[in-house]
């Protein structure tokens, strides 16, 4: 069977995967290759139907061959896959035939009735729980395996994955704590008799946050029990194509056999290989339950995690420095990222730009202790040092796809980042699926993982066909002034449509609430990016301001409906709100006209 979407420009990997997992026998071949002929003759003689893609007849055959090399380590043809699994070249196939393994691969003996479960999910986070509960709602026999390996500092947590325990939930609550700090200061101007002695207690906040998380962990367990989903608190690893073994914290093993599997093992923070860093630094996996106030903190990295943590720690009154290797918020609209960074700087966050850490030394014992971080400018200047009480390393996250036996069952992963290539959440092994952060090219966001997991289960067991739509997913960075976005960054819109074909409407604005409080006259900013050749359809929407996440959600619906600038203009705003700014944008960036905030 040939794939349905032969969109070779952007989707070559998806196309190759479709070939692999939609055909019981898939041969990437060349018409001129004698070994390819031998292998095809073998399958013909075995009366095993096969699909052959002749790479010398395909315009992008060379690219496909390169991709296959990246995926399998084999750069030659024939490249043979059986039931999604990579077998090898002609020699490997002939050998498998001679040893009797080929017929076993072609005709697996187990039937679905031999499995204890219909579905086993590896990972009880956002995506895994959603898939498991949805599958169970169709009467399927489902198990979820979830296990948290302790951090190097020994931190561990309960059921629910990253978002609930060490991600979105504690982060947003700590963000709220920072926002409240600003509100306390504003309150005076609003007539409240607030004393100047308001101080922040890390321990109180941490305990309140952890108590809330504890209640969520409990709620997830109850929900699984209510839906008859078996919860196995053990680390899962494939031992064969339809079997996983789990090991719990006491070393007790359990074996689960299932017809299908969903991989939803998520990601964990990465530590760069720098002397002392792993020993002395914490990550976001430790921060939200830190037993002591972090005090003076160095945040290494300049993406979501680092900036958000830096923002809320500063909002609580701590001395915070961010070490930036190159740019802020890679992948985001850079004008917006810079504006968010400027706001952080105005609010007391220090930035060490264009620098990377070289070593970390402990100066004083204690909680938190004192550390010296030696760093060097990326342009080759002199090494420098900074002392701090806490080092938060947030330089990216690694997919948890190693040590789960994927190589045993032939599931392919990207050798560079460990992510799993999928087509419609299906891996190259047809009965193994993947959702959430571990899938290649995915947005690492909770609602994305949930939507993908839920829709996958509906397709597998509910007779539905809806696919997860990964386009125009809204997101917000809580720094703590919020940056919400949906669709393309301005630079990406220019790259996609050409500068002359896009129109950017923009404005600065001052939320009414800020006027009496006398703050941030020039921080808040909004812009709409439109495709001029498509009725000014909005292809990117960006806003920096309070509650940008709340603002963005509704506009994301409008973008899904294909809203144009005219739709925004004809929509009557709600006055006086932040959100109304999008209904009043008139100044084009091209015009160069001043966009300073005015009154109403
Ligand atoms: P996870 O939620 O990570 O779940 C995977 C689970 O599988 C974990 O419990 C893990 O321990 C377990 N596991 C791994 N291997 C095995 C194994 N072999 N056997 C058994 N169990 C295993 N997203 C947002 O949308 N909004 C936000 O505001 C936001 N803030 C974030 C803040 C921080 C600090 C971080 C780190 C992330 C944030 N995210 C946010 C991202 C969000 O948390 C993730 O996108 C989401 O949790 C991914 O869900 P998942 O199901 O793919 O994996
Ligand atoms: P990212 O991979 O997005 O960013 C890593 C950052 O670390 C970059 O700034 C990178 O710099 C820097 N870096 C990488 N290696 C080094 C090094 N050796 N030394 C110094 N700096 C380095 O990771 P995050 O952990 O921040 O976020 C992971 C994902 O989690 C995000 O993609 C996001 O989807 C999700 N998330 C979502 C949130 C939300 O919705 N609000 C909040 C938090 C996380 P450079 O640019 O130079 O490569």
XYZ file of C-alpha atoms and ligand atoms in Angstrom:
701
model
C 0.000 0.000 0.000
C 1.349 3.453 -0.847
C 0.914 6.221 1.730
C -1.998 8.580 1.324
C -0.124 11.834 1.905
C 2.809 11.875 -0.454
C 3.707 15.407 0.595
C 7.411 14.906 0.036
C 8.319 18.528 0.706
C 7.609 18.719 4.409
C 6.720 15.215 5.361
C 9.254 12.807 4.006
C 9.768 11.080 7.341
C 6.014 10.622 7.786
C 5.762 9.193 4.293
C 8.576 6.690 4.889
C 7.024 5.658 8.206
C 3.679 5.132 6.505
C 5.302 2.842 3.953
C 6.914 0.901 6.773
C 3.951 0.425 9.055
C 1.234 0.021 6.429
C 2.906 -2.892 4.651
C 3.626 -6.279 6.191
C 6.726 -6.493 4.026
C 8.310 -3.239 2.894
C 11.403 -3.201 0.703
C 13.273 -0.008 -0.140
C 14.971 -1.085 -3.323
C 16.608 -0.009 -6.580
C 15.740 -1.475 -9.976
C 19.426 -1.710 -10.855
C 20.513 -3.553 -7.702
C 21.047 -7.357 -8.008
C 20.662 -7.858 -4.216
C 17.311 -6.114 -4.314
C 16.226 -8.521 -7.034
C 17.354 -11.487 -4.888
C 15.385 -10.308 -1.890
C 12.235 -9.634 -3.936
C 12.589 -13.084 -5.565
C 12.748 -14.625 -2.085
C 9.468 -13.024 -0.957
C 7.840 -13.933 -4.280
C 8.915 -17.565 -3.825
C 7.482 -17.504 -0.278
C 4.209 -16.083 -1.667
C 4.563 -13.219 0.795
C 3.093 -10.025 -0.679
C 5.485 -7.081 -0.450
C 5.628 -3.407 -1.342
C 8.818 -2.226 -3.005
C 9.708 1.436 -3.372
C 12.292 1.768 -6.136
C 14.436 4.649 -4.947
C 16.138 5.164 -8.310
C 12.702 5.913 -9.776
C 11.770 8.452 -7.093
C 12.766 12.111 -7.416
C 13.664 12.189 -3.741
C 15.121 8.654 -3.616
C 18.478 9.934 -2.353
C 16.806 11.802 0.519
C 14.775 8.717 1.408
C 17.964 6.643 1.481
C 19.642 9.228 3.764
C 16.625 9.209 6.043
C 16.619 5.413 6.215
C 20.272 5.549 7.183
C 19.453 8.006 9.985
C 16.577 5.811 11.145
C 18.184 2.375 10.882
C 21.924 2.893 10.566
C 21.774 1.101 7.195
C 22.587 3.239 4.170
C 22.370 0.513 1.519
C 19.532 -1.152 -0.405
C 17.654 -3.378 -0.187
C 16.410 -2.156 3.179
C 13.775 -4.592 4.414
C 11.092 -4.109 7.084
C 8.688 -6.789 8.272
C 5.566 -5.751 10.152
C 7.192 -2.413 10.854
C 10.371 -3.927 12.204
C 13.719 -3.307 10.548
C 15.228 -6.585 9.325
C 18.246 -5.401 7.286
C 19.579 -6.019 3.791
C 19.601 -9.031 1.471
C 22.123 -11.013 3.563
C 20.136 -10.450 6.766
C 16.915 -11.508 5.066
C 18.414 -14.635 3.472
C 19.970 -15.559 6.839
C 16.664 -15.068 8.669
C 15.077 -17.338 6.055
C 17.767 -19.996 6.407
C 17.390 -19.962 10.213
C 13.596 -20.219 10.041
C 13.102 -16.782 11.655
C 11.636 -15.177 8.549
C 8.461 -17.238 8.550
C 7.977 -16.477 12.265
C 8.308 -12.777 11.517
C 5.864 -13.075 8.620
C 3.338 -15.179 10.550
C 3.345 -14.297 14.246
C 1.588 -17.046 16.185
C 0.038 -15.124 19.083
C -3.504 -13.892 18.565
C -5.211 -11.073 20.378
C -7.022 -13.568 22.610
C -3.677 -14.644 24.107
C -3.142 -11.233 25.702
C -4.206 -10.279 29.187
C -4.687 -6.612 28.208
C -6.025 -4.801 25.174
C -3.792 -1.847 25.930
C -0.819 -1.218 28.185
C 0.341 2.381 28.550
C 3.924 3.140 29.553
C 3.831 6.401 31.515
C 1.093 7.846 33.708
C 1.455 11.498 32.763
C -0.769 13.824 30.755
C -0.800 11.760 27.555
C -0.695 8.277 29.061
C -3.529 8.819 31.534
C -5.718 10.415 28.873
C -5.189 7.497 26.482
C -5.737 4.882 29.201
C -8.941 6.372 30.609
C -10.408 6.932 27.149
C -9.601 3.359 26.067
C -11.181 2.007 29.272
C -14.341 4.015 28.581
C -14.856 1.752 25.534
C -14.791 -1.320 27.790
C -11.186 -2.235 27.021
C -8.906 -3.945 29.499
C -6.216 -1.354 30.154
C -3.155 -1.012 32.396
C -0.974 2.039 33.062
C 2.598 1.633 34.291
C 4.049 4.714 35.934
C 7.317 5.040 37.788
C 9.377 8.074 38.728
C 13.116 7.574 38.888
C 14.450 9.863 41.663
C 16.482 12.893 40.599
C 20.200 13.005 41.499
C 19.020 14.972 44.587
C 16.622 12.151 45.477
C 13.390 13.995 44.651
C 10.486 11.838 43.576
C 6.706 12.241 43.270
C 3.367 10.580 42.652
C 1.064 9.677 39.774
C 0.268 12.234 37.072
C 3.562 12.925 35.313
C 5.505 16.129 34.775
C 2.648 18.613 34.451
C 1.010 17.802 37.754
C 4.082 17.206 39.881
C 7.002 19.189 38.536
C 5.646 21.246 35.640
C 2.604 23.330 34.771
C 0.743 23.034 38.078
C 3.430 23.968 40.634
C 4.864 26.446 38.132
C 1.534 28.270 37.688
C 0.935 28.345 41.435
C 4.377 29.829 42.048
C 3.749 32.258 39.184
C 0.575 33.299 40.993
C 2.602 33.875 44.128
C 4.847 36.252 42.171
C 1.871 38.032 40.595
C 0.363 38.511 44.052
C 3.558 40.240 45.153
C 2.930 42.898 42.487
C -0.716 43.120 43.539
C 0.276 43.741 47.151
C 2.404 46.662 45.987
C -0.414 47.960 43.741
C -2.943 47.617 46.563
C -1.593 50.712 48.337
C -2.332 52.847 45.318
C -5.812 51.370 45.287
C -6.531 52.619 48.806
C -5.560 49.573 50.844
C -3.664 50.145 54.027
C -0.875 47.671 53.312
C 2.137 47.764 55.549
C 5.578 47.784 53.958
C 6.609 44.676 55.841
C 5.028 42.069 53.546
C 7.555 39.228 53.311
C 7.502 35.945 51.468
C 7.757 32.531 53.147
C 9.110 29.915 50.728
C 8.217 27.061 53.068
C 4.553 28.071 53.332
C 4.179 28.338 49.577
C 6.009 25.063 48.927
C 3.860 23.184 51.439
C 0.635 24.622 50.040
C 1.701 23.711 46.504
C 2.805 20.213 47.517
C -0.461 19.624 49.400
C -2.405 20.532 46.304
C -0.262 18.194 44.213
C -0.839 15.422 46.756
C -4.585 15.801 46.311
C -4.198 15.631 42.519
C -2.072 12.446 42.785
C -4.789 10.873 44.882
C -7.485 12.016 42.425
C -5.670 10.359 39.517
C -5.432 7.057 41.376
C -9.120 7.161 42.218
C -10.030 8.011 38.613
C -8.059 4.995 37.337
C -9.698 2.722 39.885
C -13.185 4.069 39.037
C -12.567 3.346 35.364
C -11.172 -0.126 36.024
C -7.744 0.766 34.703
C -5.014 -1.307 36.347
C -2.346 0.968 37.826
C 1.107 -0.549 38.130
C 3.559 1.605 40.052
C 6.606 0.084 38.372
C 9.239 0.900 35.750
C 8.204 -0.740 32.480
C 10.464 -2.255 29.868
C 9.638 -4.348 26.794
C 10.869 -7.911 26.885
C 9.226 -8.905 23.629
C 6.845 -7.389 21.110
C 3.752 -7.966 23.222
C 5.181 -8.144 26.745
C 6.464 -5.609 29.243
C 8.114 -6.323 32.547
C 7.663 -3.835 35.385
C 9.883 -3.462 38.420
C 8.634 -1.598 41.480
C 10.752 0.303 44.000
C 11.252 -2.836 46.085
C 12.513 -4.700 43.005
C 9.365 -6.791 42.607
C 8.692 -7.778 39.007
C 5.404 -8.132 37.150
C 4.794 -9.181 33.551
C 2.013 -7.684 31.421
C 0.993 -9.008 28.000
C -0.996 -6.760 25.729
C -2.271 -6.552 22.195
C -1.282 -2.884 21.881
C 0.954 -0.379 23.676
C 1.101 3.383 24.033
C 4.467 4.937 24.838
C 3.963 8.077 26.943
C 7.131 8.172 29.004
C 7.752 11.923 28.718
C 11.044 13.736 29.226
C 13.409 14.526 32.086
C 15.824 17.449 32.590
C 19.245 17.195 30.970
C 22.514 17.968 32.756
C 25.357 19.249 30.588
C 28.614 17.449 31.295
C 30.258 20.156 33.411
C 32.308 19.434 36.548
C 30.233 19.826 39.700
C 26.970 20.642 37.938
C 25.113 17.390 38.474
C 26.392 17.212 42.022
C 25.415 20.714 43.107
C 22.687 21.980 40.770
C 18.963 21.342 40.999
C 16.472 21.153 38.134
C 12.789 21.937 37.816
C 12.262 18.365 39.059
C 13.605 19.490 42.470
C 12.705 23.177 42.669
C 9.015 23.026 43.501
C 9.593 20.834 46.567
C 12.931 22.325 47.630
C 13.149 21.967 51.430
C 14.737 25.421 51.813
C 14.360 28.835 50.187
C 16.692 28.911 47.155
C 17.841 32.481 47.944
C 20.326 33.866 45.407
C 19.712 31.741 42.319
C 21.475 31.261 38.992
C 19.197 29.863 36.270
C 21.173 28.299 33.423
C 19.318 28.211 30.087
C 17.040 30.698 28.382
C 13.959 28.842 27.368
C 10.529 28.333 28.939
C 11.634 26.522 32.091
C 14.557 28.753 32.986
C 12.774 32.049 32.320
C 9.576 31.059 34.082
C 11.414 29.878 37.191
C 13.617 32.979 37.158
C 10.497 35.137 36.837
C 8.623 33.710 39.785
C 11.687 33.513 42.050
C 12.387 37.191 41.372
C 8.706 37.938 41.968
C 9.122 36.450 45.433
C 11.906 38.957 46.058
C 14.951 36.721 45.477
C 18.165 37.740 43.747
C 18.037 35.954 40.392
C 20.407 35.742 37.424
C 19.762 34.002 34.095
C 22.703 32.700 32.078
C 21.865 32.826 28.367
C 23.920 30.874 25.844
C 22.528 32.564 22.731
C 18.978 33.908 22.487
C 15.888 33.928 24.670
C 13.070 31.494 23.930
C 14.427 29.834 20.801
C 11.615 28.971 18.412
C 9.407 31.822 19.599
C 8.886 35.183 17.933
C 12.157 36.904 18.800
C 10.704 40.387 19.105
C 8.310 39.061 21.738
C 11.059 37.082 23.461
C 13.237 40.189 23.688
C 10.358 42.260 25.043
C 9.653 39.597 27.698
C 13.368 39.603 28.573
C 13.446 43.430 28.832
C 10.511 43.323 31.201
C 12.246 40.734 33.363
C 15.366 42.894 33.429
C 13.346 45.982 34.416
C 11.908 43.932 37.254
C 15.290 43.049 38.642
C 16.295 39.776 36.933
C 19.995 39.903 36.028
C 21.128 38.443 32.726
C 24.552 37.088 31.842
C 24.339 36.998 28.066
C 26.239 34.824 25.630
C 27.909 32.682 28.253
C 28.084 29.032 29.270
C 29.068 27.450 32.592
C 32.444 25.681 32.817
C 32.574 24.348 36.383
C 30.770 24.492 39.703
C 32.431 24.421 43.121
C 30.963 24.332 46.591
C 32.151 27.148 48.840
C 29.953 26.628 51.885
C 27.935 23.703 53.191
C 24.369 24.343 54.205
C 20.840 24.573 52.993
C 21.056 26.124 50.523
C 24.862 26.444 50.810
C 27.034 28.630 48.610
C 28.450 27.782 45.178
C 30.853 29.337 42.760
C 30.062 28.950 39.054
C 32.842 29.635 36.572
C 31.547 30.597 33.159
C 33.009 31.687 29.870
C 31.646 34.009 27.209
C 30.686 32.169 24.022
C 32.735 34.697 22.011
C 35.902 33.440 23.690
C 36.479 36.193 26.306
C 37.906 35.768 29.817
C 36.413 33.280 32.255
C 34.365 34.857 35.042
C 32.676 33.664 38.208
C 29.366 34.161 39.948
C 28.479 33.003 43.454
C 25.006 31.854 44.307
C 23.060 29.726 46.783
C 21.147 27.694 44.216
C 21.916 26.693 40.650
C 18.901 25.764 38.552
C 19.912 23.990 35.371
C 17.266 24.196 32.628
C 19.063 23.487 29.379
C 16.521 21.167 27.811
C 15.002 17.776 28.438
C 15.778 14.247 27.212
C 13.102 11.865 25.961
C 12.712 8.845 28.267
C 13.007 6.295 25.496
C 16.265 4.648 26.494
C 16.255 1.569 28.723
C 12.647 0.680 27.960
C 13.480 -2.100 25.511
C 12.445 -0.281 22.342
C 15.462 -1.676 20.506
C 14.310 -5.205 21.409
C 11.016 -4.761 19.622
C 12.382 -2.629 16.787
C 10.696 0.711 17.562
C 12.813 3.329 15.858
C 13.951 6.453 17.679
C 15.851 9.477 16.479
C 19.459 8.761 17.413
C 20.112 12.463 18.139
C 17.324 13.258 20.592
C 15.723 9.908 21.452
C 12.331 11.057 20.170
C 9.994 8.614 18.464
C 8.940 9.271 14.863
C 5.235 8.573 14.380
C 2.503 8.934 11.806
C -0.806 9.714 13.478
C 0.775 8.592 16.762
C 1.657 5.167 15.316
C 5.332 4.131 15.448
C 7.020 1.962 12.830
C 5.812 -1.075 14.803
C 2.094 -1.126 14.021
C 0.814 -2.183 17.460
C 2.988 0.336 19.322
C 1.850 3.975 19.513
C 3.340 7.070 21.135
C 1.916 10.331 22.463
C 3.096 13.425 24.307
C 6.544 14.904 24.710
C 8.434 11.925 23.299
C 7.062 12.153 19.782
C 9.253 13.727 17.192
C 8.383 17.213 15.961
C 5.802 17.599 18.705
C 5.007 20.581 20.881
C 5.933 19.635 24.428
C 2.726 20.785 26.063
C 0.216 19.094 28.345
C -2.981 19.784 26.372
C -1.276 18.471 23.235
C -0.386 15.198 24.987
C -3.917 14.860 26.376
C -5.622 15.553 23.057
C -3.354 13.129 21.185
C -3.880 10.371 23.784
C -7.625 10.792 23.899
C -8.121 10.921 20.127
C -5.819 7.941 19.605
C -7.914 5.807 21.984
C -11.104 6.931 20.228
C -9.669 5.898 16.871
C -8.407 2.546 18.180
C -11.520 1.554 20.126
C -14.355 3.995 19.456
C -14.637 3.810 15.683
C -13.706 7.493 15.354
C -11.374 8.993 12.752
C -10.424 12.399 14.156
C -6.686 13.065 14.191
C -4.832 15.337 16.588
C -4.260 18.703 14.931
C -0.818 19.979 15.883
C -1.216 23.259 13.970
C -1.992 26.611 15.630
C -1.597 25.305 19.163
C -1.702 28.264 21.569
C 0.816 28.501 24.375
C 1.879 30.932 27.070
C 5.163 31.647 28.797
C 4.650 32.871 32.353
C 7.677 35.114 32.930
C 5.690 36.368 35.066
C 4.381 39.030 32.673
C 2.725 36.558 30.335
C 3.619 36.046 26.690
C 0.836 34.252 24.839
C 1.124 33.142 21.238
C -0.639 31.130 18.591
C 0.518 30.353 15.063
C 3.667 31.600 13.398
C 6.455 33.745 14.789
C 7.021 36.824 12.622
C 10.346 35.462 11.324
C 8.689 32.146 10.414
C 5.832 33.935 8.645
C 8.393 35.905 6.630
C 10.262 32.699 5.776
C 7.045 30.939 4.773
C 5.240 33.694 2.847
C 7.919 36.309 2.030
C 8.249 39.666 3.783
C 6.209 41.595 1.221
C 3.326 39.149 1.547
C 2.708 39.552 5.249
C 1.268 42.493 7.133
C 1.985 42.948 10.813
C -0.419 45.096 12.847
C 0.887 46.022 16.268
C 0.524 48.249 19.266
C 1.826 48.819 22.745
C -0.858 49.166 25.359
C -1.146 49.841 29.056
C -3.727 47.761 30.931
C -6.094 50.076 32.798
C -5.170 48.342 36.059
C -1.577 49.494 35.615
C -2.446 53.215 35.318
C -3.522 53.863 38.909
C -0.770 51.531 40.091
C 1.647 53.608 38.007
C 3.561 50.721 36.501
C 4.886 49.310 33.250
C 3.877 51.991 30.742
C 5.852 50.426 27.908
C 5.917 46.703 28.556
C 2.670 45.396 27.116
C 2.536 44.770 23.411
C 0.348 42.924 20.912
C 0.688 42.023 17.262
C -1.215 40.191 14.576
C 0.580 38.706 11.562
C -1.566 38.386 8.433
C -1.109 36.727 5.054
C -1.875 39.483 2.541
C -2.460 36.983 -0.253
C -5.141 35.136 1.664
C -7.612 37.900 2.625
C -5.273 38.923 5.452
C -5.855 35.617 7.208
C -4.257 35.737 10.633
C -1.275 33.366 10.702
C 0.286 34.540 13.956
C -1.004 36.187 17.103
C 1.232 37.402 19.933
C 0.573 39.286 23.123
C 2.691 40.287 26.097
C 0.684 41.381 29.090
C -1.151 40.284 32.225
C -3.319 37.190 31.772
C -2.087 36.678 28.204
C -2.867 32.958 28.569
C -6.512 33.709 29.261
C -6.605 36.175 26.370
C -5.016 33.802 23.896
C -7.297 30.804 24.390
C -10.357 32.356 22.709
C -8.348 33.882 19.889
C -6.907 30.421 19.190
C -10.464 29.261 18.455
C -10.842 32.188 16.054
C -7.631 31.168 14.306
C -8.878 27.598 14.001
C -11.967 29.002 12.302
C -9.691 30.825 9.820
C -10.205 34.378 11.133
C -8.990 37.269 8.978
C -7.963 40.773 10.039
C -11.413 41.946 8.894
C -13.025 39.534 11.377
C -10.916 41.016 14.169
C -11.815 44.572 13.060
C -15.542 43.846 12.935
C -15.494 42.215 16.372
C -16.523 44.669 19.059
C -14.105 44.697 21.974
C -14.917 44.363 25.643
C -13.931 47.604 27.330
C -11.836 48.114 29.360
C -9.896 44.868 28.993
C -6.475 43.762 27.812
C -7.987 41.442 25.254
C -9.727 44.230 23.341
C -6.351 45.360 21.999
C -6.687 42.764 19.215
C -9.918 44.367 17.975
C -8.319 47.793 17.657
C -4.960 47.165 15.952
C -4.591 49.624 13.053
C -0.900 50.484 12.787
C 1.169 48.377 10.452
C 4.754 47.685 11.399
C 5.740 48.594 7.852
C 4.423 52.157 8.363
C 6.911 52.836 11.162
C 4.248 54.941 12.930
C 4.628 55.255 16.719
C 2.821 52.604 18.703
C 3.135 54.112 22.177
C 0.151 53.360 24.396
C -2.580 56.021 24.457
C -5.613 56.534 26.726
C -9.087 55.238 25.965
P 4.862 13.166 31.344
O 3.793 14.027 31.902
O 6.260 13.584 31.615
O 4.612 11.687 31.910
C 5.493 10.627 31.686
C 5.413 9.676 32.870
O 5.999 8.438 32.518
C 6.192 10.181 34.078
O 5.434 10.011 35.252
C 7.432 9.282 34.103
O 7.986 9.165 35.388
C 6.827 7.998 33.580
N 7.790 7.047 33.022
C 8.875 7.296 32.242
N 9.450 6.143 31.872
C 8.717 5.149 32.422
C 8.797 3.738 32.381
N 9.739 3.113 31.675
N 7.875 3.020 33.074
C 6.898 3.613 33.787
N 6.771 4.949 33.838
C 7.661 5.712 33.160
N 3.016 22.400 29.482
C 1.934 23.206 29.355
O 1.061 22.913 28.538
N 1.785 24.317 30.120
C 2.691 24.676 31.052
O 2.521 25.685 31.720
C 3.823 23.843 31.218
N 4.733 24.149 32.149
C 5.801 23.307 32.340
C 6.728 23.660 33.325
C 7.826 22.869 33.522
C 8.805 23.230 34.594
C 8.020 21.706 32.720
C 9.211 20.818 32.934
C 7.111 21.354 31.740
C 5.985 22.173 31.539
N 5.037 21.889 30.563
C 3.958 22.706 30.394
C 5.179 20.700 29.698
C 4.289 19.541 30.198
O 4.544 19.267 31.539
C 4.548 18.296 29.344
O 4.355 18.635 27.984
C 3.629 17.144 29.676
O 3.714 16.780 31.025
C 3.978 15.932 28.794
O 3.144 14.843 29.097
P 3.603 13.352 28.736
O 2.404 12.496 28.995
O 4.232 13.309 27.416
O 4.750 13.002 29.777
P 14.441 23.957 25.702
O 15.038 22.812 24.992
O 13.248 24.602 25.110
O 15.588 25.101 25.914
C 16.847 24.823 26.392
C 17.583 26.130 26.756
O 18.831 25.809 27.335
C 17.879 26.997 25.573
O 17.829 28.348 25.971
C 19.319 26.589 25.203
O 20.053 27.614 24.567
C 19.904 26.370 26.568
N 21.020 25.429 26.562
C 21.059 24.197 26.007
N 22.252 23.602 26.252
C 22.973 24.484 26.994
C 24.264 24.449 27.559
N 25.052 23.370 27.423
N 24.695 25.518 28.263
C 23.901 26.600 28.402
N 22.654 26.702 27.887
C 22.200 25.654 27.181
O 14.135 23.415 27.155
P 13.200 23.764 28.371
O 13.653 22.803 29.403
O 13.228 25.208 28.739
O 11.705 23.405 27.917
C 11.355 22.128 27.466
C 9.946 22.126 26.926
O 9.000 22.125 28.010
C 9.589 23.340 26.081
O 9.876 23.113 24.728
C 8.098 23.502 26.328
O 7.333 22.950 25.280
C 7.796 22.780 27.626
N 7.388 23.809 28.618
C 6.222 24.500 28.441
C 5.870 25.535 29.302
C 4.602 26.332 29.087
O 3.746 25.939 28.352
N 4.477 27.499 29.697
C 6.726 25.884 30.436
C 7.924 25.095 30.538
C 8.227 24.097 29.640
P 20.164 27.766 22.959
O 18.963 28.572 22.550
O 21.448 28.458 22.772
O 20.156 26.382 22.382
